[in-house]
Backbone as a chain_set.jsonl record, in Angstrom:
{"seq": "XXXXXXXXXXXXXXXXXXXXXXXXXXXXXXXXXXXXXXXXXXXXXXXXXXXXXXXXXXXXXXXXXXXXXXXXXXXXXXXXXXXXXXXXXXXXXXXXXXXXX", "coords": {"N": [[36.836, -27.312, 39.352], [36.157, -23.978, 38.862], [35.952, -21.449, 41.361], [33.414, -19.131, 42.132], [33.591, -16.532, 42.355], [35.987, -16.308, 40.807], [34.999, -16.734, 37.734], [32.771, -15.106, 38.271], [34.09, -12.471, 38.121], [35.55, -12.508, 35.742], [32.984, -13.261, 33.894], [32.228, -10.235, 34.372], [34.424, -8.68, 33.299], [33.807, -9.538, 30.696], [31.563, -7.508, 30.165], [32.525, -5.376, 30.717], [34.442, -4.885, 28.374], [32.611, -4.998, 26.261], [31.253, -3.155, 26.712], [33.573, -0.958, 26.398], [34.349, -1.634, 23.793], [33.611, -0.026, 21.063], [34.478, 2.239, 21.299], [37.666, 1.961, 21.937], [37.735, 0.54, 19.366], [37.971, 3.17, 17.959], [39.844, 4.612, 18.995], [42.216, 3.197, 18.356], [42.021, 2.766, 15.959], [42.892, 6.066, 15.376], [45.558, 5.945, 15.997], [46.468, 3.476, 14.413], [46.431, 4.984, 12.163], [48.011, 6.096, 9.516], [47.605, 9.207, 8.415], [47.134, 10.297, 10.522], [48.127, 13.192, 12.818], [50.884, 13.727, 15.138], [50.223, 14.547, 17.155], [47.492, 14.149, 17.35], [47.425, 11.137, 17.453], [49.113, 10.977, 20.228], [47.336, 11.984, 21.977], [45.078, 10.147, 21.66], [46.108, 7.745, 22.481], [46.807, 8.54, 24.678], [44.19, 8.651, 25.856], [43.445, 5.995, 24.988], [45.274, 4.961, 27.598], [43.653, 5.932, 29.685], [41.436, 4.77, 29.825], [39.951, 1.93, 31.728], [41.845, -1.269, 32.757], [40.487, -3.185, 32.167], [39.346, -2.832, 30.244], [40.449, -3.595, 28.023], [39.725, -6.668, 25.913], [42.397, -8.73, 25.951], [42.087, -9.553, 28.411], [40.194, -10.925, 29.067], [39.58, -14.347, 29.83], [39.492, -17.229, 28.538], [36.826, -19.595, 29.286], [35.695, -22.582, 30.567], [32.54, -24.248, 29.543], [31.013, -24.89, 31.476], [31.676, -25.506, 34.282], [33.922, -23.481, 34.685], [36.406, -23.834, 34.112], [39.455, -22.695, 33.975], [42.122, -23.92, 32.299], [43.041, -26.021, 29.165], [41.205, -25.498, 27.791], [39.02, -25.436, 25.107], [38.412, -24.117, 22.468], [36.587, -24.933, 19.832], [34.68, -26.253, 21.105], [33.93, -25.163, 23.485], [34.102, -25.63, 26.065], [36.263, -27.63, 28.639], [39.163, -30.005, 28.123], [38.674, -31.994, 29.781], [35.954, -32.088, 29.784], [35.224, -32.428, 27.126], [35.972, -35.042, 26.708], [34.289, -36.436, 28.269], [31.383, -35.841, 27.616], [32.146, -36.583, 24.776], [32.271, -39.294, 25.328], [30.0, -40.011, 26.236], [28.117, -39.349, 23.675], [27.319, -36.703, 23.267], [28.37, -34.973, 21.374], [27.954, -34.865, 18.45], [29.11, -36.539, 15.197], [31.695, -36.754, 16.509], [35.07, -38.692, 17.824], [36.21, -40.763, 20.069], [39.354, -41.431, 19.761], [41.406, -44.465, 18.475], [43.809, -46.601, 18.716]], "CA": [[35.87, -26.257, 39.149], [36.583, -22.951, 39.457], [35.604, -20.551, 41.815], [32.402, -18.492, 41.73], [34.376, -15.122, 42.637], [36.766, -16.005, 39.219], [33.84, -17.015, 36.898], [32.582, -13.704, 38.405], [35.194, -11.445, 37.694], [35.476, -12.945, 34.13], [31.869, -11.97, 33.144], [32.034, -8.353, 34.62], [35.531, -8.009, 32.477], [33.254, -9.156, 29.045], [30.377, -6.908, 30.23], [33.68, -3.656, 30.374], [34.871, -5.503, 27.003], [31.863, -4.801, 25.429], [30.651, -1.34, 26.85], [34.093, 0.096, 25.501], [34.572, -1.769, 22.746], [33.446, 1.047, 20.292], [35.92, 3.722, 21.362], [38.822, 1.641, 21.63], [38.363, 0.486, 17.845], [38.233, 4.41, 17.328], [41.29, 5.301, 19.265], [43.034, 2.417, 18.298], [42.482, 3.37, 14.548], [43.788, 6.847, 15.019], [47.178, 5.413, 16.454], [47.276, 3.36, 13.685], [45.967, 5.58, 10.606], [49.321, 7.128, 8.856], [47.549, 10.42, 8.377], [46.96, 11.263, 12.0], [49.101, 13.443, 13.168], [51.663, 13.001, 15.825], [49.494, 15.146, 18.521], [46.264, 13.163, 17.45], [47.869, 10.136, 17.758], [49.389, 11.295, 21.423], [46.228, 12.236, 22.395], [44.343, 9.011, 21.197], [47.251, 7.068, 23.581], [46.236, 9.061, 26.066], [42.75, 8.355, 26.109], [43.704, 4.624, 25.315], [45.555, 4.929, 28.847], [43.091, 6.507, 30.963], [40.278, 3.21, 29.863], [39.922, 0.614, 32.55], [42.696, -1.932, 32.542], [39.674, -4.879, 31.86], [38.13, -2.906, 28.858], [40.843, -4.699, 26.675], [40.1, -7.903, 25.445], [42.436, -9.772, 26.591], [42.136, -9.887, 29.853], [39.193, -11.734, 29.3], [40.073, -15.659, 29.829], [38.336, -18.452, 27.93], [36.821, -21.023, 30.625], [34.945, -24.126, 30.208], [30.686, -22.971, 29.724], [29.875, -25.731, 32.743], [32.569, -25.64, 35.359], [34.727, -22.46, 34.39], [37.479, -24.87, 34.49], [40.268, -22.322, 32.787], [42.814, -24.482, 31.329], [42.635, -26.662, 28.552], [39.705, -24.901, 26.895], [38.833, -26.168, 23.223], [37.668, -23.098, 21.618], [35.54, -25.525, 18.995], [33.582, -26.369, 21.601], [33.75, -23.906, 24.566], [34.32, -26.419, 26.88], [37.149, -27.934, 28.807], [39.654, -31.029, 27.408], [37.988, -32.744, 29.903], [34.393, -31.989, 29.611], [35.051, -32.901, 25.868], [35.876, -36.762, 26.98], [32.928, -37.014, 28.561], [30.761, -35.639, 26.272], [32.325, -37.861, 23.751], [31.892, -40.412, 25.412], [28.593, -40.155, 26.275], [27.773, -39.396, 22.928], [26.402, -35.771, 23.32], [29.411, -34.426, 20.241], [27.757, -35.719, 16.904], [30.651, -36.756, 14.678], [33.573, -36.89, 17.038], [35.193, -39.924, 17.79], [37.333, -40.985, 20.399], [40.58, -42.906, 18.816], [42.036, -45.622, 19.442], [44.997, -47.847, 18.008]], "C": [[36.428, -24.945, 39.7], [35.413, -21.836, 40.353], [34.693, -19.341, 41.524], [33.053, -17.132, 41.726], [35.096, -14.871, 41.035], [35.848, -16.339, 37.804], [32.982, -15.569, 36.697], [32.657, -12.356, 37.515], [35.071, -11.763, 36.358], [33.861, -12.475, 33.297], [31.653, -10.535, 33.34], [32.87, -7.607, 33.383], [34.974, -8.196, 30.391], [32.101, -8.572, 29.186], [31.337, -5.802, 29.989], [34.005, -4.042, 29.581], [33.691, -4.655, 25.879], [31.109, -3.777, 25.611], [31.778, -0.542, 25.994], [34.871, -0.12, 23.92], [34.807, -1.314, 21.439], [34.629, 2.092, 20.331], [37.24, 3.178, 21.47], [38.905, 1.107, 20.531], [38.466, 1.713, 17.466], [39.471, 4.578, 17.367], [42.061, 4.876, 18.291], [42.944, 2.702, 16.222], [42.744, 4.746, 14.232], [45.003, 6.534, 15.16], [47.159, 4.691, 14.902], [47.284, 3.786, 12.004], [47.191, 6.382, 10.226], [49.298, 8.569, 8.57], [47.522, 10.877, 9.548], [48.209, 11.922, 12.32], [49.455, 13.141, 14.471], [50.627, 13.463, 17.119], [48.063, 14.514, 18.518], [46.833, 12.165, 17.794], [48.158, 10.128, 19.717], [47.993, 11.199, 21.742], [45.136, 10.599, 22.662], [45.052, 7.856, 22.154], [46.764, 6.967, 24.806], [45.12, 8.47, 26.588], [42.783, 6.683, 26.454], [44.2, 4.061, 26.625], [44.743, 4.777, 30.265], [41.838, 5.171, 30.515], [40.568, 2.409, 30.723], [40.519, -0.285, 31.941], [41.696, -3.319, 31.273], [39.049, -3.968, 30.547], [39.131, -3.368, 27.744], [40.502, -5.944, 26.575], [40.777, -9.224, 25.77], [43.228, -10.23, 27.881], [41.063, -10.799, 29.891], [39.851, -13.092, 29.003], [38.963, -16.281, 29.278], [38.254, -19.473, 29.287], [35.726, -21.586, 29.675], [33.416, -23.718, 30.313], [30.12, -23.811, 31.067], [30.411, -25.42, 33.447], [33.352, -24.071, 35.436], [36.045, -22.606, 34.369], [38.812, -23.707, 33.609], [41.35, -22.493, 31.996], [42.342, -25.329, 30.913], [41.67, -26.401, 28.128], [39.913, -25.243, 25.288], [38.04, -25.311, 23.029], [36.758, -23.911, 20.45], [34.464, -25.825, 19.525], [32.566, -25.762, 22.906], [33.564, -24.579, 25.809], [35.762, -26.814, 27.586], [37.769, -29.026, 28.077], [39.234, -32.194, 28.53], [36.694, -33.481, 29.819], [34.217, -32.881, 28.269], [34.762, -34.313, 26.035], [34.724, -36.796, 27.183], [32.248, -36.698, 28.221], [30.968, -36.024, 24.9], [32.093, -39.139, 23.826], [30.885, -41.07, 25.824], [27.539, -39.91, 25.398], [26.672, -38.168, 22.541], [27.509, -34.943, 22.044], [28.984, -35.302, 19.061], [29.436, -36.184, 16.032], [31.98, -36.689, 15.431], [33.761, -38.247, 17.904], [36.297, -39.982, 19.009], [38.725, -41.811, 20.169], [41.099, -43.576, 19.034], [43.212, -46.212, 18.546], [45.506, -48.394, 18.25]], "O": [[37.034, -24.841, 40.766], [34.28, -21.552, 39.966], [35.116, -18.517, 40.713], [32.866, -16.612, 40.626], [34.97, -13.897, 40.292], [36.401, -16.006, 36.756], [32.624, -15.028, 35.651], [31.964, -11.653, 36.78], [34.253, -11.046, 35.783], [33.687, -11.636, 32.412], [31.012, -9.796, 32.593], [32.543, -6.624, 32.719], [35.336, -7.593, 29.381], [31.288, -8.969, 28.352], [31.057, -5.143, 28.988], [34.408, -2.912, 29.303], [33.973, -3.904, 24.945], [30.298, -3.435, 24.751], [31.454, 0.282, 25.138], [35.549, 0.621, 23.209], [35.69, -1.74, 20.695], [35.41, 2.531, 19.487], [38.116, 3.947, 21.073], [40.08, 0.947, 20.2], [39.137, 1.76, 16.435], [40.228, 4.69, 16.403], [42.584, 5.617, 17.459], [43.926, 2.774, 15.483], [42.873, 4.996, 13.034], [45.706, 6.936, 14.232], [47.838, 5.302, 14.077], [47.821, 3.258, 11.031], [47.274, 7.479, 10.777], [50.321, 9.243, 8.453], [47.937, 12.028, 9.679], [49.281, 11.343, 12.143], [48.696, 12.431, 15.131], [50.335, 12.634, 17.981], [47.48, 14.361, 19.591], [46.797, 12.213, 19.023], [47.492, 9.379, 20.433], [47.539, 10.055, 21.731], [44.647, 10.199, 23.718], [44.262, 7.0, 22.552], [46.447, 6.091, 25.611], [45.099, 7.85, 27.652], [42.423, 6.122, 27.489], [43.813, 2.945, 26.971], [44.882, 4.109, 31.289], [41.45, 4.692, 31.58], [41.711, 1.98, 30.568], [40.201, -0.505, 30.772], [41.993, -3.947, 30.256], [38.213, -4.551, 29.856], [38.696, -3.523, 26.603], [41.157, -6.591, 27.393], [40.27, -10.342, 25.871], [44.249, -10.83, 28.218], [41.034, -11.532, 30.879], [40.629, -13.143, 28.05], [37.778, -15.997, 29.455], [39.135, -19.938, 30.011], [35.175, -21.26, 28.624], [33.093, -22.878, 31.153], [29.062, -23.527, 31.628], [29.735, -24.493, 33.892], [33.232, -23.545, 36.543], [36.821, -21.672, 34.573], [39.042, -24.077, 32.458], [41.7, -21.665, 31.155], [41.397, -25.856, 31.501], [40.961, -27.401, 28.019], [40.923, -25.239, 24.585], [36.869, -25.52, 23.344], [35.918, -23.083, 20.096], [33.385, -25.801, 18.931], [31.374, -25.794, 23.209], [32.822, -24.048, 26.635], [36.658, -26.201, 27.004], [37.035, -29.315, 27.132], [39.457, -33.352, 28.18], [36.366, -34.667, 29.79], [33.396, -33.793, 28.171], [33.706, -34.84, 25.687], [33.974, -37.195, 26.292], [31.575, -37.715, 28.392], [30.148, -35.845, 23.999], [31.818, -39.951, 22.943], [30.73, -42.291, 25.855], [26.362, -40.051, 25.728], [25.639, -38.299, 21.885], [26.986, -33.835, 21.927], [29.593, -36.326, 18.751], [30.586, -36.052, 16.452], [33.103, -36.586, 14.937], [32.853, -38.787, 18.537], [37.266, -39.23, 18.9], [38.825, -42.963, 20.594], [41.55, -43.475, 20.175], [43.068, -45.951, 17.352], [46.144, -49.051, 17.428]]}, "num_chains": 1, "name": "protein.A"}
């Protein structure tokens, strides 16, 4: 389990994710629009610079939604590769199977 402090930190950085979300798809499509010119573009850099390190993306880490466990995350289910087992095997994952041979 991880640590309440890094579980923390990780929702503050998709709460600054999603306040500047808006203006860095602006910038980020003057940089890459072919008409801008070179001093818009500069400029638009700039700005992209001076934004808080955490309002990109991906700094944000995927963790596990129970534990915050952050490796082994299964984006299908937003869980860890352990959590999955046991929720497979306790029969809370409709259709998924554990395999055997």
């Amino acid at each position: 389990m991880a640590t309440k402090g890094k579980i923390a930190r990780n929702e503050h950085r998709k709460a600054v994710v999603a306040r500047y979300a808006a203006r860095r798809a602006e910038l980020k499509a003057v940089v890459a629009r072919p008409s801008s010119t070179p001093e818009e573009r500069a400029d638009a850099q700039r700005a992209l610079a001076r934004q808080p390190r955490d309002a990109s993306a991906t700094r944000v880490r995927n963790r596990d939604a129970v534990d915050g466990r952050p490796r082994g995350y299964l984006r299908a289910f937003g869980v860890s590769r352990v959590r999955v087992r046991g929720l497979v095997h306790e029969g809370f994952l409709p259709g998924v199977r554990k395999s055997s041979w």
